[in-house]
CSV table of C-alpha atoms and ligand atoms in Angstrom, one decimal:
chain,number,residue,atom,x,y,z
A,1,VAL,CA,0.0,0.0,0.0
A,2,GLU,CA,1.4,3.4,-1.0
A,3,LYS,CA,1.9,5.7,1.9
A,4,THR,CA,0.3,9.1,2.0
A,5,ASN,CA,2.6,12.1,2.1
A,6,LYS,CA,1.5,12.7,5.6
A,7,MET,CA,2.4,9.2,6.8
A,8,LYS,CA,5.7,9.5,4.9
A,9,GLY,CA,6.3,12.7,6.8
A,10,VAL,CA,5.7,11.0,10.1
A,11,GLY,CA,8.2,8.3,9.2
A,12,GLU,CA,10.8,10.8,8.2
A,13,MET,CA,10.4,12.7,11.5
A,14,LYS,CA,10.9,9.4,13.3
A,15,ARG,CA,14.0,8.8,11.3
A,16,CYS,CA,15.2,12.3,12.4
A,17,TYR,CA,14.7,11.3,16.1
A,18,THR,CA,16.8,8.2,15.3
A,19,PHE,CA,19.6,10.4,13.9
A,20,LEU,CA,19.3,12.5,17.1
A,21,GLU,CA,19.7,9.4,19.3
A,22,GLU,CA,22.7,8.3,17.3
A,23,THR,CA,24.5,11.6,17.3
A,24,SER,CA,23.9,13.0,20.8
A,25,ARG,CA,24.4,11.2,24.1
A,26,SER,CA,23.0,14.0,26.2
A,27,PHE,CA,20.6,16.0,24.1
A,28,ALA,CA,18.3,13.2,22.7
A,29,ALA,CA,16.5,12.7,26.1
A,30,VAL,CA,15.9,16.3,26.9
A,31,ILE,CA,14.8,17.3,23.4
A,32,GLN,CA,12.2,14.5,23.4
A,33,GLU,CA,10.5,15.9,26.5
A,34,ILE,CA,10.0,19.4,25.1
A,35,HIS,CA,6.5,20.8,24.5
A,36,PRO,CA,5.1,19.3,21.2
A,37,GLU,CA,4.8,22.8,19.7
A,38,ILE,CA,8.5,23.1,19.2
A,39,ARG,CA,9.9,19.7,19.9
A,40,ASP,CA,10.4,18.8,16.2
A,41,ALA,CA,11.8,22.3,15.4
A,42,VAL,CA,14.5,21.9,18.2
A,43,CYS,CA,15.2,18.4,16.9
A,44,ILE,CA,15.8,19.6,13.3
A,45,TYR,CA,17.7,22.6,14.6
A,46,TYR,CA,20.0,20.2,16.5
A,47,LEU,CA,20.5,17.9,13.5
A,48,VAL,CA,21.3,20.9,11.1
A,49,LEU,CA,23.9,22.2,13.5
A,50,ARG,CA,25.2,18.7,14.2
A,51,GLY,CA,25.7,18.3,10.4
A,52,LEU,CA,27.5,21.6,10.2
A,53,ASP,CA,29.7,20.6,13.2
A,54,THR,CA,30.5,17.2,11.6
A,55,ILE,CA,32.0,19.1,8.6
A,56,GLU,CA,33.9,21.5,10.9
A,57,ASP,CA,35.3,18.6,12.9
A,58,ASP,CA,36.3,16.5,9.8
A,59,MET,CA,40.0,16.8,9.6
A,60,THR,CA,40.2,14.7,6.4
A,61,LEU,CA,38.5,17.3,4.2
A,62,ASN,CA,40.4,19.6,1.9
A,63,ILE,CA,40.5,23.0,3.5
A,64,GLN,CA,39.1,25.0,0.5
A,65,TYR,CA,36.3,22.4,0.1
A,66,LYS,CA,35.5,22.6,3.8
A,67,LYS,CA,35.3,26.4,3.7
A,68,THR,CA,32.8,26.2,0.8
A,69,LEU,CA,30.7,23.6,2.6
A,70,LEU,CA,30.6,25.6,5.9
A,71,ALA,CA,29.8,28.9,4.1
A,72,ASP,CA,27.1,27.4,1.9
A,73,PHE,CA,25.6,24.9,4.4
A,74,HIS,CA,22.6,27.2,5.1
A,75,THR,CA,21.6,27.2,1.4
A,76,TYR,CA,21.5,23.4,1.4
A,77,LEU,CA,18.5,23.6,3.7
A,78,TYR,CA,16.5,24.7,0.7
A,79,ASP,CA,17.8,22.0,-1.7
A,80,PRO,CA,15.7,18.9,-1.2
A,81,GLN,CA,18.2,16.7,-3.1
A,82,TRP,CA,21.3,17.7,-1.1
A,83,ASN,CA,23.3,15.2,0.8
A,84,PHE,CA,26.9,14.4,1.4
A,85,ASP,CA,28.8,11.1,1.1
A,86,GLU,CA,32.5,12.1,1.0
A,87,SER,CA,33.0,12.4,4.7
A,88,GLY,CA,36.2,10.8,6.1
A,89,PRO,CA,35.9,7.3,7.5
A,90,ASP,CA,36.6,8.4,11.1
A,91,GLU,CA,33.6,10.7,11.5
A,92,LYS,CA,31.1,8.9,13.5
A,93,ASP,CA,28.3,11.3,12.6
A,94,ALA,CA,28.9,11.1,8.8
A,95,HIS,CA,25.8,9.0,8.0
A,96,LEU,CA,23.5,11.9,9.2
A,97,LEU,CA,25.0,13.9,6.3
A,98,MET,CA,24.6,10.9,3.9
A,99,GLU,CA,20.9,11.0,4.6
A,100,PHE,CA,20.6,14.7,5.1
A,101,HIS,CA,17.8,15.1,2.5
A,102,ILE,CA,15.5,13.6,5.2
A,103,VAL,CA,16.4,16.4,7.6
A,104,ILE,CA,16.0,18.9,4.8
A,105,SER,CA,12.5,17.6,3.9
A,106,GLN,CA,11.4,18.0,7.5
A,107,PHE,CA,13.0,21.4,7.7
A,108,LEU,CA,11.0,22.5,4.7
A,109,LYS,CA,7.7,21.4,6.2
A,110,MET,CA,8.1,23.6,9.3
A,111,ASN,CA,6.6,27.0,9.6
A,112,LYS,CA,8.6,29.8,8.0
A,113,ALA,CA,9.3,31.6,11.2
A,114,TYR,CA,11.2,28.5,12.5
A,115,GLN,CA,13.0,28.0,9.2
A,116,ASP,CA,14.2,31.6,9.1
A,117,ILE,CA,15.6,31.4,12.6
A,118,ILE,CA,17.4,28.1,12.0
A,119,ALA,CA,18.8,29.1,8.6
A,120,ASP,CA,20.1,32.5,9.9
A,121,ILE,CA,21.9,30.9,12.8
A,122,THR,CA,23.4,28.2,10.5
A,123,LYS,CA,24.7,30.9,8.2
A,124,LYS,CA,26.3,32.9,11.0
A,125,MET,CA,27.8,29.8,12.6
A,126,GLY,CA,29.3,28.5,9.3
A,127,ALA,CA,30.9,31.9,8.7
A,128,GLY,CA,32.3,32.0,12.2
A,129,MET,CA,33.7,28.5,11.9
A,130,ASN,CA,35.4,29.6,8.7
A,131,ILE,CA,37.1,32.5,10.5
A,132,TYR,CA,38.6,30.1,13.1
A,133,LEU,CA,39.7,27.5,10.4
A,134,GLU,CA,42.5,30.0,9.7
A,135,LYS,CA,42.8,31.9,13.0
A,136,ARG,CA,44.1,30.7,16.3
A,137,VAL,CA,42.4,31.3,19.6
A,138,ASN,CA,45.0,33.7,21.0
A,139,SER,CA,43.4,36.2,23.2
A,140,VAL,CA,40.6,35.6,25.7
A,141,ALA,CA,38.5,37.8,23.4
A,142,ASP,CA,39.1,35.3,20.6
A,143,TYR,CA,38.0,32.5,22.9
A,144,GLU,CA,34.8,34.3,23.7
A,145,GLU,CA,34.3,35.0,20.0
A,146,TYR,CA,34.9,31.3,18.9
A,147,CYS,CA,32.5,30.1,21.6
A,148,TYR,CA,29.9,32.7,20.5
A,149,TYR,CA,30.0,31.3,16.9
A,150,VAL,CA,29.7,27.6,17.8
A,151,ALA,CA,27.5,27.8,20.9
A,152,GLY,CA,26.4,31.3,21.9
A,153,LEU,CA,24.5,31.5,18.6
A,154,VAL,CA,22.8,28.2,19.4
A,155,GLY,CA,21.4,29.8,22.6
A,156,ILE,CA,20.4,33.0,20.8
A,157,GLY,CA,18.6,30.9,18.2
A,158,LEU,CA,16.8,28.7,20.8
A,159,SER,CA,15.6,31.9,22.6
A,160,LYS,CA,14.1,33.1,19.3
A,161,LEU,CA,12.4,29.7,18.7
A,162,PHE,CA,11.0,29.8,22.2
A,163,SER,CA,9.6,33.3,21.7
A,164,ALA,CA,8.3,32.6,18.2
A,165,SER,CA,6.4,29.5,19.5
A,166,GLY,CA,4.6,31.7,22.1
A,167,LEU,CA,5.6,29.3,24.8
A,168,GLU,CA,8.0,32.0,26.2
A,169,ASP,CA,7.7,35.7,26.4
A,170,HIS,CA,8.9,38.0,23.5
A,171,ALA,CA,11.4,39.5,26.0
A,172,LEU,CA,13.4,36.3,25.8
A,173,GLU,CA,14.6,36.7,22.2
A,174,LYS,CA,15.9,40.2,23.1
A,175,MET,CA,18.1,38.8,25.9
A,176,GLU,CA,20.9,37.9,23.5
A,177,ASN,CA,23.7,38.4,26.1
A,178,ILE,CA,22.4,35.9,28.6
A,179,SER,CA,21.3,33.5,25.8
A,180,ASN,CA,24.9,33.7,24.6
A,181,SER,CA,26.2,32.8,28.1
A,182,MET,CA,24.0,29.7,28.2
A,183,GLY,CA,25.9,28.4,25.1
A,184,LEU,CA,29.3,29.7,26.3
A,185,PHE,CA,29.1,27.8,29.6
A,186,LEU,CA,28.4,24.5,27.8
A,187,GLN,CA,31.0,25.1,25.2
A,188,LYS,CA,33.7,26.2,27.6
A,189,THR,CA,33.0,23.1,29.8
A,190,ASN,CA,33.4,20.9,26.7
A,191,ILE,CA,36.7,22.7,25.8
A,192,ILE,CA,38.0,22.3,29.3
A,193,ARG,CA,37.1,18.6,29.6
A,194,ASP,CA,38.3,17.6,26.1
A,195,VAL,CA,41.7,19.3,26.3
A,196,ASN,CA,43.7,16.0,26.1
A,197,GLU,CA,41.9,14.8,23.0
A,198,ASP,CA,41.8,18.2,21.3
A,199,VAL,CA,45.5,19.1,21.8
A,200,LEU,CA,46.6,15.6,20.7
A,201,ASP,CA,44.4,16.2,17.5
A,202,ASN,CA,46.2,19.5,17.1
A,203,ARG,CA,43.0,21.4,17.9
A,204,ARG,CA,43.7,24.3,20.1
A,205,PHE,CA,40.9,26.0,22.0
A,206,TRP,CA,42.5,27.1,25.2
A,207,PRO,CA,43.6,30.7,24.5
A,208,THR,CA,47.3,31.4,24.3
A,209,GLU,CA,46.8,34.4,26.6
A,210,ILE,CA,45.9,32.0,29.4
A,211,TRP,CA,48.1,28.9,28.8
A,212,SER,CA,51.3,31.0,28.1
A,213,LYS,CA,51.2,32.2,31.7
A,214,HIS,CA,51.6,28.6,32.9
A,215,VAL,CA,53.5,26.6,30.3
A,216,ASN,CA,55.8,27.2,27.3
A,217,TYR,CA,54.0,25.1,24.7
A,218,ILE,CA,50.4,24.2,24.5
A,219,ASN,CA,51.3,20.5,24.2
A,220,ASP,CA,53.0,20.7,27.6
A,221,LEU,CA,49.5,20.7,29.0
A,222,VAL,CA,49.0,17.1,28.1
A,223,LEU,CA,52.5,15.7,28.1
A,224,ASN,CA,52.9,15.1,31.8
A,225,LYS,CA,55.8,17.5,31.6
A,226,ASN,CA,54.8,20.0,34.2
A,227,VAL,CA,51.6,18.7,35.8
A,228,GLU,CA,51.5,21.3,38.5
A,229,ASN,CA,51.6,24.3,36.1
A,230,ALA,CA,49.2,22.6,33.7
A,231,THR,CA,46.8,22.1,36.6
A,232,TYR,CA,47.0,25.9,37.5
A,233,CYS,CA,46.2,26.6,33.9
A,234,LEU,CA,43.2,24.2,34.0
A,235,ASN,CA,42.0,26.1,37.1
A,236,GLU,CA,42.3,29.4,35.4
A,237,MET,CA,40.1,28.0,32.5
A,238,CYS,CA,37.5,26.9,35.1
A,239,LEU,CA,37.7,30.4,36.7
A,240,ASN,CA,36.9,31.9,33.3
A,241,ALA,CA,33.9,29.6,32.8
A,242,LEU,CA,32.5,30.5,36.3
A,243,HIS,CA,31.8,34.1,35.1
A,244,HIS,CA,28.7,32.9,33.3
A,245,ILE,CA,26.9,31.6,36.3
A,246,PRO,CA,24.9,34.8,37.2
A,247,ASP,CA,23.7,35.0,33.5
A,248,ILE,CA,22.6,31.3,33.7
A,249,ILE,CA,20.6,31.9,36.8
A,250,GLU,CA,19.0,35.0,35.2
A,251,TYR,CA,18.2,33.2,32.0
A,252,LEU,CA,16.6,30.1,33.7
A,253,SER,CA,14.7,32.5,36.1
A,254,SER,CA,13.0,34.1,33.1
A,255,LEU,CA,11.6,30.9,31.6
A,256,ARG,CA,7.9,29.9,32.2
A,257,ASP,CA,7.3,26.7,30.3
A,258,PRO,CA,8.4,23.7,32.5
A,259,THR,CA,9.5,21.6,29.5
A,260,ILE,CA,11.6,24.3,28.2
A,261,PHE,CA,13.0,24.9,31.6
A,262,ASN,CA,14.1,21.3,31.9
A,263,PHE,CA,15.6,21.2,28.4
A,264,CYS,CA,17.7,24.3,29.3
A,265,ALA,CA,18.5,23.6,32.9
A,266,ILE,CA,19.6,19.9,32.7
A,267,PRO,CA,22.6,20.5,30.4
A,268,GLN,CA,23.7,23.5,32.5
A,269,ALA,CA,23.5,21.4,35.7
A,270,MET,CA,25.6,18.7,34.0
A,271,ALA,CA,28.1,21.4,33.0
A,272,ILE,CA,28.6,22.9,36.5
A,273,ALA,CA,29.0,19.3,37.9
A,274,THR,CA,31.6,18.7,35.2
A,275,ILE,CA,33.5,21.9,36.0
A,276,ALA,CA,33.5,21.0,39.7
A,277,ARG,CA,34.9,17.5,38.8
A,278,CYS,CA,37.5,18.9,36.5
A,279,PHE,CA,38.6,21.7,38.8
A,280,ASN,CA,42.1,21.2,40.2
A,281,ASN,CA,42.0,17.6,38.8
A,282,GLN,CA,45.1,16.6,36.9
A,283,LEU,CA,43.4,13.6,35.4
A,284,VAL,CA,41.7,16.0,33.0
A,285,LEU,CA,45.2,16.4,31.3
A,286,ASP,CA,45.4,12.7,30.6
A,287,GLU,CA,41.9,11.5,29.9
A,288,ASN,CA,38.2,12.5,29.4
A,289,VAL,CA,36.9,13.1,32.9
A,290,LYS,CA,33.2,12.5,33.2
A,291,ILE,CA,30.7,12.8,36.1
A,292,ARG,CA,29.4,9.6,37.6
A,293,LYS,CA,26.3,8.0,36.1
A,294,GLY,CA,24.4,8.2,39.4
A,295,GLU,CA,25.3,11.9,39.7
A,296,ALA,CA,24.0,12.6,36.2
A,297,ILE,CA,20.7,10.8,37.0
A,298,ARG,CA,20.3,12.8,40.2
A,299,LEU,CA,20.8,16.0,38.3
A,300,ILE,CA,18.1,15.1,35.7
A,301,TYR,CA,15.6,14.6,38.4
A,302,GLU,CA,16.7,17.6,40.4
A,303,ALA,CA,17.1,20.4,37.7
A,304,THR,CA,13.4,21.0,37.3
A,305,ASN,CA,12.9,24.4,38.9
A,306,ILE,CA,15.0,27.4,39.7
A,307,ASN,CA,15.3,26.8,43.4
A,308,ASN,CA,16.7,23.4,42.8
A,309,VAL,CA,19.2,24.7,40.2
A,310,GLN,CA,20.4,27.3,42.7
A,311,LYS,CA,20.9,24.5,45.3
A,312,ILE,CA,22.8,22.4,42.7
A,313,ILE,CA,25.1,25.4,41.9
A,314,ILE,CA,25.7,26.1,45.6
A,315,ARG,CA,26.6,22.4,46.1
A,316,TYR,CA,29.2,22.4,43.4
A,317,LEU,CA,30.6,25.8,44.3
A,318,ASP,CA,31.1,24.5,47.9
A,319,GLU,CA,33.0,21.5,46.4
A,320,MET,CA,35.1,23.8,44.4
A,321,HIS,CA,35.7,26.0,47.4
A,322,LYS,CA,37.1,23.0,49.3
A,323,LYS,CA,39.4,22.1,46.4
A,324,ALA,CA,40.6,25.7,46.0
A,325,LEU,CA,41.7,25.8,49.7
A,326,THR,CA,44.0,22.9,48.9
A,327,ALA,CA,45.5,24.5,45.8
A,328,LYS,CA,48.2,26.2,47.9
A,329,ASN,CA,50.8,27.0,45.2
A,330,ASP,CA,48.3,28.0,42.5
A,331,PRO,CA,49.2,31.6,41.5
A,332,ASN,CA,45.4,32.3,41.2
A,333,GLN,CA,44.4,30.8,44.5
A,334,LYS,CA,43.2,34.1,45.9
A,335,GLN,CA,41.1,35.0,42.8
A,336,LEU,CA,39.7,31.5,42.7
A,337,ILE,CA,38.5,31.6,46.3
A,338,SER,CA,37.2,35.1,46.0
A,339,LYS,CA,35.3,34.3,42.8
A,340,ILE,CA,33.7,31.2,44.3
A,341,THR,CA,32.8,33.0,47.5
A,342,THR,CA,31.3,36.0,45.7
A,343,LEU,CA,29.2,33.7,43.4
A,344,ARG,CA,28.1,31.7,46.4
A,345,THR,CA,27.1,34.8,48.4
A,346,ASN,CA,25.1,36.3,45.6
A,347,ILE,CA,22.9,33.3,44.8
B,401,PS7,C1,19.9,22.9,19.1
B,401,PS7,C2,19.9,21.8,21.4
B,401,PS7,C3,19.5,26.2,26.2
B,401,PS7,C4,19.5,28.8,25.7
B,401,PS7,C5,25.2,20.3,17.4
B,401,PS7,C6,22.7,23.6,23.5
B,401,PS7,C7,30.2,22.2,18.6
B,401,PS7,C8,28.7,22.3,23.5
B,401,PS7,O1,33.7,18.0,21.7
B,401,PS7,O2,30.2,18.3,19.1
B,401,PS7,O3,33.1,18.7,19.4
B,401,PS7,O4,32.4,16.5,20.2
B,401,PS7,O5,29.3,17.2,21.2
B,401,PS7,C9,22.0,22.0,20.1
B,401,PS7,C10,21.5,27.4,25.2
B,401,PS7,C11,25.9,22.6,18.0
B,401,PS7,C12,24.8,24.7,23.0
B,401,PS7,C13,28.3,23.0,19.9
B,401,PS7,C14,22.8,22.2,19.0
B,401,PS7,C15,22.3,26.2,25.1
B,401,PS7,C16,27.0,22.6,17.0
B,401,PS7,C17,25.5,23.4,22.6
B,401,PS7,C18,24.2,21.6,19.4
B,401,PS7,C19,23.0,26.2,23.7
B,401,PS7,C20,28.2,23.4,17.5
B,401,PS7,C21,28.4,19.9,21.9
B,401,PS7,C22,27.0,23.6,22.4
B,401,PS7,O6,29.3,19.7,20.9
B,401,PS7,O7,31.4,18.5,21.2
B,401,PS7,C23,20.6,22.2,20.2
B,401,PS7,C24,20.3,27.5,25.7
B,401,PS7,C25,25.2,21.6,18.2
B,401,PS7,C26,23.6,24.8,23.4
B,401,PS7,C27,28.9,22.8,18.7
B,401,PS7,C28,28.4,22.1,21.0
B,401,PS7,C29,27.7,21.2,21.6
B,401,PS7,C30,27.9,22.4,22.3
B,401,PS7,P1,32.7,17.9,20.6
B,401,PS7,P2,30.0,18.4,20.5
B,402,MN,MN1,31.2,15.0,21.0
B,403,MN,MN1,33.4,21.5,16.2
B,404,MN,MN1,32.0,18.6,17.7
B,405,MN,MN1,32.9,14.8,16.1
B,406,MN,MN1,35.0,18.9,22.4
């Protein structure tokens, strides 16, 4: 029996949720619980950006070709035939791109307001990724800018989707600064935690302005050469990430839909737990440090309202405070303790 277009559409959206489960360990669960009005739009938004990031992360592509793909990726969203099958063998997400026409077909069925938001963010992110293909993250300002392109923009786009859906106030889409912070905190946590893997792959995200205060070469961070100094550098990276905490609390405080709240809060709770685990922890320099499974499950159940999120943040700041007291020779010990104490006092 031939399927009607509508049934085919349902099957294709299901296939998109399968892509989502295959490509994200952490986002699949939270996206599936979002209010039905925007659940599919957020899923498609995720898959579009995941496709773009798969190209950015693919070190086997010719650089000129990669630049064209990143710059033009937003236009492929309007080409129902487009897909991609030349990705390198080591990219685990490549088959999303090989069947990308399915994502495109669902994208083109969404209302135009959602399409416009997603295409606009995709265009800006691709352009930003291109800038950093040829530019190093030298200053702290560069670091902020790179994270804005690959994650701050995601937050800004999500706020626009939430407002456009009517589930959140129109004020939210105007709060670009705190929407940016939501993405920056997740991205910086990822960049801190992945330092070993990234540096060994010759991908440098820790800004020179920070690591040069502690080590002579970025590779020294992961070579067991000067573990003490490398750990002080790690701590300074954690200190930098902590600056976003007031914005995160302000953002989460302004949400009104409980499903959007959980979707936004759970990843932030995982991130603060990850920062606390990584802080002053030299294992980060050698391996991918993760929070315990039981801790993650607890956070999922706990991060459902702003009071609980504040409690979570206090709990992890207290853990960090204890660790900071033991970091006796860290040149930033005073600043670390003072930052943690100030954040703790003002929650
Ligand atoms: C649309 C939910 C909730 C206001 C695919 C969610 C790299 C950290 O180490 O590739 O390279 O493997 O696993 C997510 C703000 C973005 C920022 C971003 C789209 C939160 C492509 C997620 C996620 C904003 C660019 C993990 C930022 O990367 O790391 C949707 C509010 C995608 C969010 C990249 C990174 C995610 C990330 P690695 P991943
Ligand atoms: Mn990943
Ligand atoms: Mn990337
Ligand atoms: Mn990536
Ligand atoms: Mn990857
Ligand atoms: Mn990473």
